[in-house]
Amino acid sequence: MHENLKICLAVSAGGHATQLLKLKDVWESAECFSITTSPAVKEQLARFGPVYVVPEANRRRPIKAIRVLTRCMKIVCSEQPDVVISTGAAVGCIAGIVGRLTGARIVWVDSIANVERLSLSAYLAKPFADLVLTQWPEVADKYKSVEYVGRVV
C-alpha cells in the first residue's frame, strides 16, 4: 500500500525522534526522506533515505524559524512528498505547513509528554493536518479532530 508513496519524516532531536522511530513500520516500504535538527538524528534516519539537517528553531528564535522555513521550502519543493509525518516540534510544524502548500497529506503524532493538552506545535499544525493523534485519551476529548488510537511509547 505504501510502496508508491514518498514520505517526509520531519522531526526534532531527542524524544520527538525517539517516538517517530517507533513508528517505522508505517513507512518502511515507502520512499522516504527526512528533515531533522541534529546530526545524531541524521545518522538514525539515514537508513530510510536522504536526510537534511536544518537549525533548531522555536518561538524564541524567530530568525532561525525563518531560516528553517526557507530551507524546508527548498527541500519539500524539491522532494515533493505525498505525506509528511511528524512527532514535533517546530521543524515538523514548518515542514507540515510547506508540505500542505505543495499538496502533501499531513500526519501529526503529538508527544506522549503532552498529558493535559496538545503541544504548541501540534496546536499550530492542527488546522492544516489531515490526521492529528494524541497519546492520551483525555487530550483527544478536549479537541475537535484530534484522535487517540494508543501510545507510541
PDB file of C-alpha atoms in Angstrom:
ATOM      1  CA  MET A   1       0.000   0.000   0.000  1.00  0.00           C
ATOM      2  CA  HIS A   2       2.785   2.477   0.892  1.00  0.00           C
ATOM      3  CA  GLU A   3       5.149   1.409  -1.872  1.00  0.00           C
ATOM      4  CA  ASN A   4       4.222   4.262  -4.208  1.00  0.00           C
ATOM      5  CA  LEU A   5       4.189   6.985  -1.564  1.00  0.00           C
ATOM      6  CA  LYS A   6       7.008   9.407  -0.934  1.00  0.00           C
ATOM      7  CA  ILE A   7       7.093  10.296   2.751  1.00  0.00           C
ATOM      8  CA  CYS A   8       8.819  13.167   4.533  1.00  0.00           C
ATOM      9  CA  LEU A   9       9.756  12.425   8.134  1.00  0.00           C
ATOM     10  CA  ALA A  10      10.148  15.793   9.870  1.00  0.00           C
ATOM     11  CA  VAL A  11      11.353  15.689  13.452  1.00  0.00           C
ATOM     12  CA  SER A  12      13.407  17.483  16.077  1.00  0.00           C
ATOM     13  CA  ALA A  13      16.095  15.685  18.046  1.00  0.00           C
ATOM     14  CA  GLY A  14      15.543  13.910  21.366  1.00  0.00           C
ATOM     15  CA  GLY A  15      12.240  12.421  22.437  1.00  0.00           C
ATOM     16  CA  HIS A  16      10.479  13.548  19.263  1.00  0.00           C
ATOM     17  CA  ALA A  17      12.884  11.496  17.153  1.00  0.00           C
ATOM     18  CA  THR A  18      12.702   8.512  19.509  1.00  0.00           C
ATOM     19  CA  GLN A  19       8.911   8.430  19.224  1.00  0.00           C
ATOM     20  CA  LEU A  20       8.961   8.857  15.443  1.00  0.00           C
ATOM     21  CA  LEU A  21      11.400   5.965  15.047  1.00  0.00           C
ATOM     22  CA  LYS A  22       8.997   3.711  16.981  1.00  0.00           C
ATOM     23  CA  LEU A  23       6.560   4.191  14.089  1.00  0.00           C
ATOM     24  CA  LYS A  24       8.996   2.957  11.430  1.00  0.00           C
ATOM     25  CA  ASP A  25       6.715   0.092  10.366  1.00  0.00           C
ATOM     26  CA  VAL A  26       4.402   2.741   8.910  1.00  0.00           C
ATOM     27  CA  TRP A  27       6.879   3.941   6.291  1.00  0.00           C
ATOM     28  CA  GLU A  28       9.440   1.150   5.853  1.00  0.00           C
ATOM     29  CA  SER A  29       8.104   0.102   2.442  1.00  0.00           C
ATOM     30  CA  ALA A  30       7.815   3.679   1.148  1.00  0.00           C
ATOM     31  CA  GLU A  31      10.346   6.017  -0.397  1.00  0.00           C
ATOM     32  CA  CYS A  32      11.373   8.418   2.373  1.00  0.00           C
ATOM     33  CA  PHE A  33      13.466  11.434   3.125  1.00  0.00           C
ATOM     34  CA  SER A  34      13.874  13.183   6.457  1.00  0.00           C
ATOM     35  CA  ILE A  35      14.270  16.694   7.782  1.00  0.00           C
ATOM     36  CA  THR A  36      15.757  16.952  11.265  1.00  0.00           C
ATOM     37  CA  THR A  37      17.684  19.277  13.546  1.00  0.00           C
ATOM     38  CA  SER A  38      20.622  17.132  14.655  1.00  0.00           C
ATOM     39  CA  PRO A  39      23.491  15.240  13.021  1.00  0.00           C
ATOM     40  CA  ALA A  40      22.944  12.451  15.596  1.00  0.00           C
ATOM     41  CA  VAL A  41      19.336  12.021  14.434  1.00  0.00           C
ATOM     42  CA  LYS A  42      20.574  12.192  10.835  1.00  0.00           C
ATOM     43  CA  GLU A  43      22.533   9.006  11.462  1.00  0.00           C
ATOM     44  CA  GLN A  44      19.441   7.270  12.874  1.00  0.00           C
ATOM     45  CA  LEU A  45      17.228   8.316   9.958  1.00  0.00           C
ATOM     46  CA  ALA A  46      19.765   7.711   7.168  1.00  0.00           C
ATOM     47  CA  ARG A  47      18.720   4.075   6.753  1.00  0.00           C
ATOM     48  CA  PHE A  48      15.317   5.274   5.472  1.00  0.00           C
ATOM     49  CA  GLY A  49      16.647   7.653   2.786  1.00  0.00           C
ATOM     50  CA  PRO A  50      18.241  11.078   2.366  1.00  0.00           C
ATOM     51  CA  VAL A  51      18.375  13.279   5.460  1.00  0.00           C
ATOM     52  CA  TYR A  52      18.509  17.060   5.580  1.00  0.00           C
ATOM     53  CA  VAL A  53      19.665  18.845   8.741  1.00  0.00           C
ATOM     54  CA  VAL A  54      18.219  22.277   9.494  1.00  0.00           C
ATOM     55  CA  PRO A  55      18.782  24.532  12.521  1.00  0.00           C
ATOM     56  CA  GLU A  56      16.701  24.060  15.659  1.00  0.00           C
ATOM     57  CA  ALA A  57      14.030  26.761  15.875  1.00  0.00           C
ATOM     58  CA  ASN A  58      11.272  27.780  18.244  1.00  0.00           C
ATOM     59  CA  ARG A  59       9.132  30.782  19.102  1.00  0.00           C
ATOM     60  CA  ARG A  60      12.036  32.348  20.999  1.00  0.00           C
ATOM     61  CA  ARG A  61      14.245  32.180  17.876  1.00  0.00           C
ATOM     62  CA  PRO A  62      12.187  33.850  15.115  1.00  0.00           C
ATOM     63  CA  ILE A  63      15.160  34.490  12.821  1.00  0.00           C
ATOM     64  CA  LYS A  64      16.119  30.805  12.955  1.00  0.00           C
ATOM     65  CA  ALA A  65      12.487  29.882  12.307  1.00  0.00           C
ATOM     66  CA  ILE A  66      12.595  31.953   9.119  1.00  0.00           C
ATOM     67  CA  ARG A  67      15.805  30.165   8.079  1.00  0.00           C
ATOM     68  CA  VAL A  68      14.181  26.795   8.760  1.00  0.00           C
ATOM     69  CA  LEU A  69      11.112  27.841   6.777  1.00  0.00           C
ATOM     70  CA  THR A  70      13.275  28.862   3.811  1.00  0.00           C
ATOM     71  CA  ARG A  71      15.275  25.639   3.961  1.00  0.00           C
ATOM     72  CA  CYS A  72      12.145  23.473   4.339  1.00  0.00           C
ATOM     73  CA  MET A  73      10.573  25.214   1.352  1.00  0.00           C
ATOM     74  CA  LYS A  74      13.575  24.287  -0.807  1.00  0.00           C
ATOM     75  CA  ILE A  75      13.680  20.698   0.459  1.00  0.00           C
ATOM     76  CA  VAL A  76       9.954  19.978   0.250  1.00  0.00           C
ATOM     77  CA  CYS A  77       9.557  21.653  -3.147  1.00  0.00           C
ATOM     78  CA  SER A  78      12.491  19.625  -4.453  1.00  0.00           C
ATOM     79  CA  GLU A  79      11.478  16.276  -2.926  1.00  0.00           C
ATOM     80  CA  GLN A  80       7.683  16.610  -3.448  1.00  0.00           C
ATOM     81  CA  PRO A  81       6.419  14.256  -0.702  1.00  0.00           C
ATOM     82  CA  ASP A  82       2.944  12.756  -0.757  1.00  0.00           C
ATOM     83  CA  VAL A  83       2.834  12.656   3.049  1.00  0.00           C
ATOM     84  CA  VAL A  84       4.612  14.491   5.877  1.00  0.00           C
ATOM     85  CA  ILE A  85       4.763  12.643   9.200  1.00  0.00           C
ATOM     86  CA  SER A  86       5.961  14.373  12.354  1.00  0.00           C
ATOM     87  CA  THR A  87       6.064  13.950  16.105  1.00  0.00           C
ATOM     88  CA  GLY A  88       7.334  17.525  16.556  1.00  0.00           C
ATOM     89  CA  ALA A  89       8.472  20.051  17.189  1.00  0.00           C
ATOM     90  CA  ALA A  90       8.962  23.290  15.200  1.00  0.00           C
ATOM     91  CA  VAL A  91      10.647  21.649  12.214  1.00  0.00           C
ATOM     92  CA  GLY A  92       7.719  19.246  11.913  1.00  0.00           C
ATOM     93  CA  CYS A  93       5.225  22.072  12.043  1.00  0.00           C
ATOM     94  CA  ILE A  94       7.136  24.101   9.452  1.00  0.00           C
ATOM     95  CA  ALA A  95       7.660  21.135   7.113  1.00  0.00           C
ATOM     96  CA  GLY A  96       3.991  20.258   7.524  1.00  0.00           C
ATOM     97  CA  ILE A  97       2.830  23.725   6.513  1.00  0.00           C
ATOM     98  CA  VAL A  98       5.096  23.719   3.475  1.00  0.00           C
ATOM     99  CA  GLY A  99       4.032  20.169   2.647  1.00  0.00           C
ATOM    100  CA  ARG A 100       0.357  21.136   2.787  1.00  0.00           C
ATOM    101  CA  LEU A 101       1.034  24.031   0.380  1.00  0.00           C
ATOM    102  CA  THR A 102       2.565  21.563  -2.085  1.00  0.00           C
ATOM    103  CA  GLY A 103      -0.345  19.133  -1.789  1.00  0.00           C
ATOM    104  CA  ALA A 104       1.028  16.620   0.725  1.00  0.00           C
ATOM    105  CA  ARG A 105      -1.127  14.956   3.366  1.00  0.00           C
ATOM    106  CA  ILE A 106      -0.032  15.748   6.936  1.00  0.00           C
ATOM    107  CA  VAL A 107       0.066  13.322   9.879  1.00  0.00           C
ATOM    108  CA  TRP A 108       0.947  14.671  13.315  1.00  0.00           C
ATOM    109  CA  VAL A 109       1.571  12.404  16.304  1.00  0.00           C
ATOM    110  CA  ASP A 110       1.845  14.549  19.417  1.00  0.00           C
ATOM    111  CA  SER A 111       4.415  13.651  22.037  1.00  0.00           C
ATOM    112  CA  ILE A 112       3.493  11.433  24.966  1.00  0.00           C
ATOM    113  CA  ALA A 113       4.847  14.205  27.202  1.00  0.00           C
ATOM    114  CA  ASN A 114       1.763  16.314  26.449  1.00  0.00           C
ATOM    115  CA  VAL A 115      -0.515  14.810  29.075  1.00  0.00           C
ATOM    116  CA  GLU A 116      -3.018  17.630  29.582  1.00  0.00           C
ATOM    117  CA  ARG A 117      -3.114  19.486  26.255  1.00  0.00           C
ATOM    118  CA  LEU A 118      -1.663  19.495  22.768  1.00  0.00           C
ATOM    119  CA  SER A 119       1.839  20.844  22.307  1.00  0.00           C
ATOM    120  CA  LEU A 120       2.161  24.290  20.749  1.00  0.00           C
ATOM    121  CA  SER A 121       3.439  22.702  17.533  1.00  0.00           C
ATOM    122  CA  ALA A 122       0.510  20.286  17.382  1.00  0.00           C
ATOM    123  CA  TYR A 123      -1.920  23.104  18.058  1.00  0.00           C
ATOM    124  CA  LEU A 124      -0.378  25.100  15.184  1.00  0.00           C
ATOM    125  CA  ALA A 125      -0.309  22.032  12.918  1.00  0.00           C
ATOM    126  CA  LYS A 126      -3.912  21.027  13.650  1.00  0.00           C
ATOM    127  CA  PRO A 127      -5.637  23.366  11.145  1.00  0.00           C
ATOM    128  CA  PHE A 128      -3.710  22.003   8.161  1.00  0.00           C
ATOM    129  CA  ALA A 129      -3.102  18.416   9.279  1.00  0.00           C
ATOM    130  CA  ASP A 130      -5.157  15.572   7.840  1.00  0.00           C
ATOM    131  CA  LEU A 131      -4.662  13.492  10.968  1.00  0.00           C
ATOM    132  CA  VAL A 132      -3.656  14.615  14.461  1.00  0.00           C
ATOM    133  CA  LEU A 133      -3.056  11.902  17.024  1.00  0.00           C
ATOM    134  CA  THR A 134      -2.512  12.260  20.740  1.00  0.00           C
ATOM    135  CA  GLN A 135      -1.175   9.585  23.036  1.00  0.00           C
ATOM    136  CA  TRP A 136      -3.673  10.432  25.775  1.00  0.00           C
ATOM    137  CA  PRO A 137      -7.449   9.819  25.513  1.00  0.00           C
ATOM    138  CA  GLU A 138      -8.129  12.793  27.810  1.00  0.00           C
ATOM    139  CA  VAL A 139      -6.356  15.131  25.377  1.00  0.00           C
ATOM    140  CA  ALA A 140      -8.365  13.791  22.435  1.00  0.00           C
ATOM    141  CA  ASP A 141     -11.558  14.536  24.363  1.00  0.00           C
ATOM    142  CA  LYS A 142     -10.562  18.219  24.633  1.00  0.00           C
ATOM    143  CA  TYR A 143     -10.009  18.911  20.922  1.00  0.00           C
ATOM    144  CA  LYS A 144     -12.193  18.506  17.897  1.00  0.00           C
ATOM    145  CA  SER A 145     -10.466  16.489  15.151  1.00  0.00           C
ATOM    146  CA  VAL A 146      -7.780  15.053  17.449  1.00  0.00           C
ATOM    147  CA  GLU A 147      -7.779  11.285  17.825  1.00  0.00           C
ATOM    148  CA  TYR A 148      -6.424   8.815  20.339  1.00  0.00           C
ATOM    149  CA  VAL A 149      -5.545   5.374  18.948  1.00  0.00           C
ATOM    150  CA  GLY A 150      -2.954   4.302  21.511  1.00  0.00           C
ATOM    151  CA  ARG A 151       0.508   5.157  22.720  1.00  0.00           C
ATOM    152  CA  VAL A 152       3.755   5.071  20.788  1.00  0.00           C
ATOM    153  CA  VAL A 153       5.953   4.730  23.871  1.00  0.00           C
TER     154      VAL A 153
END
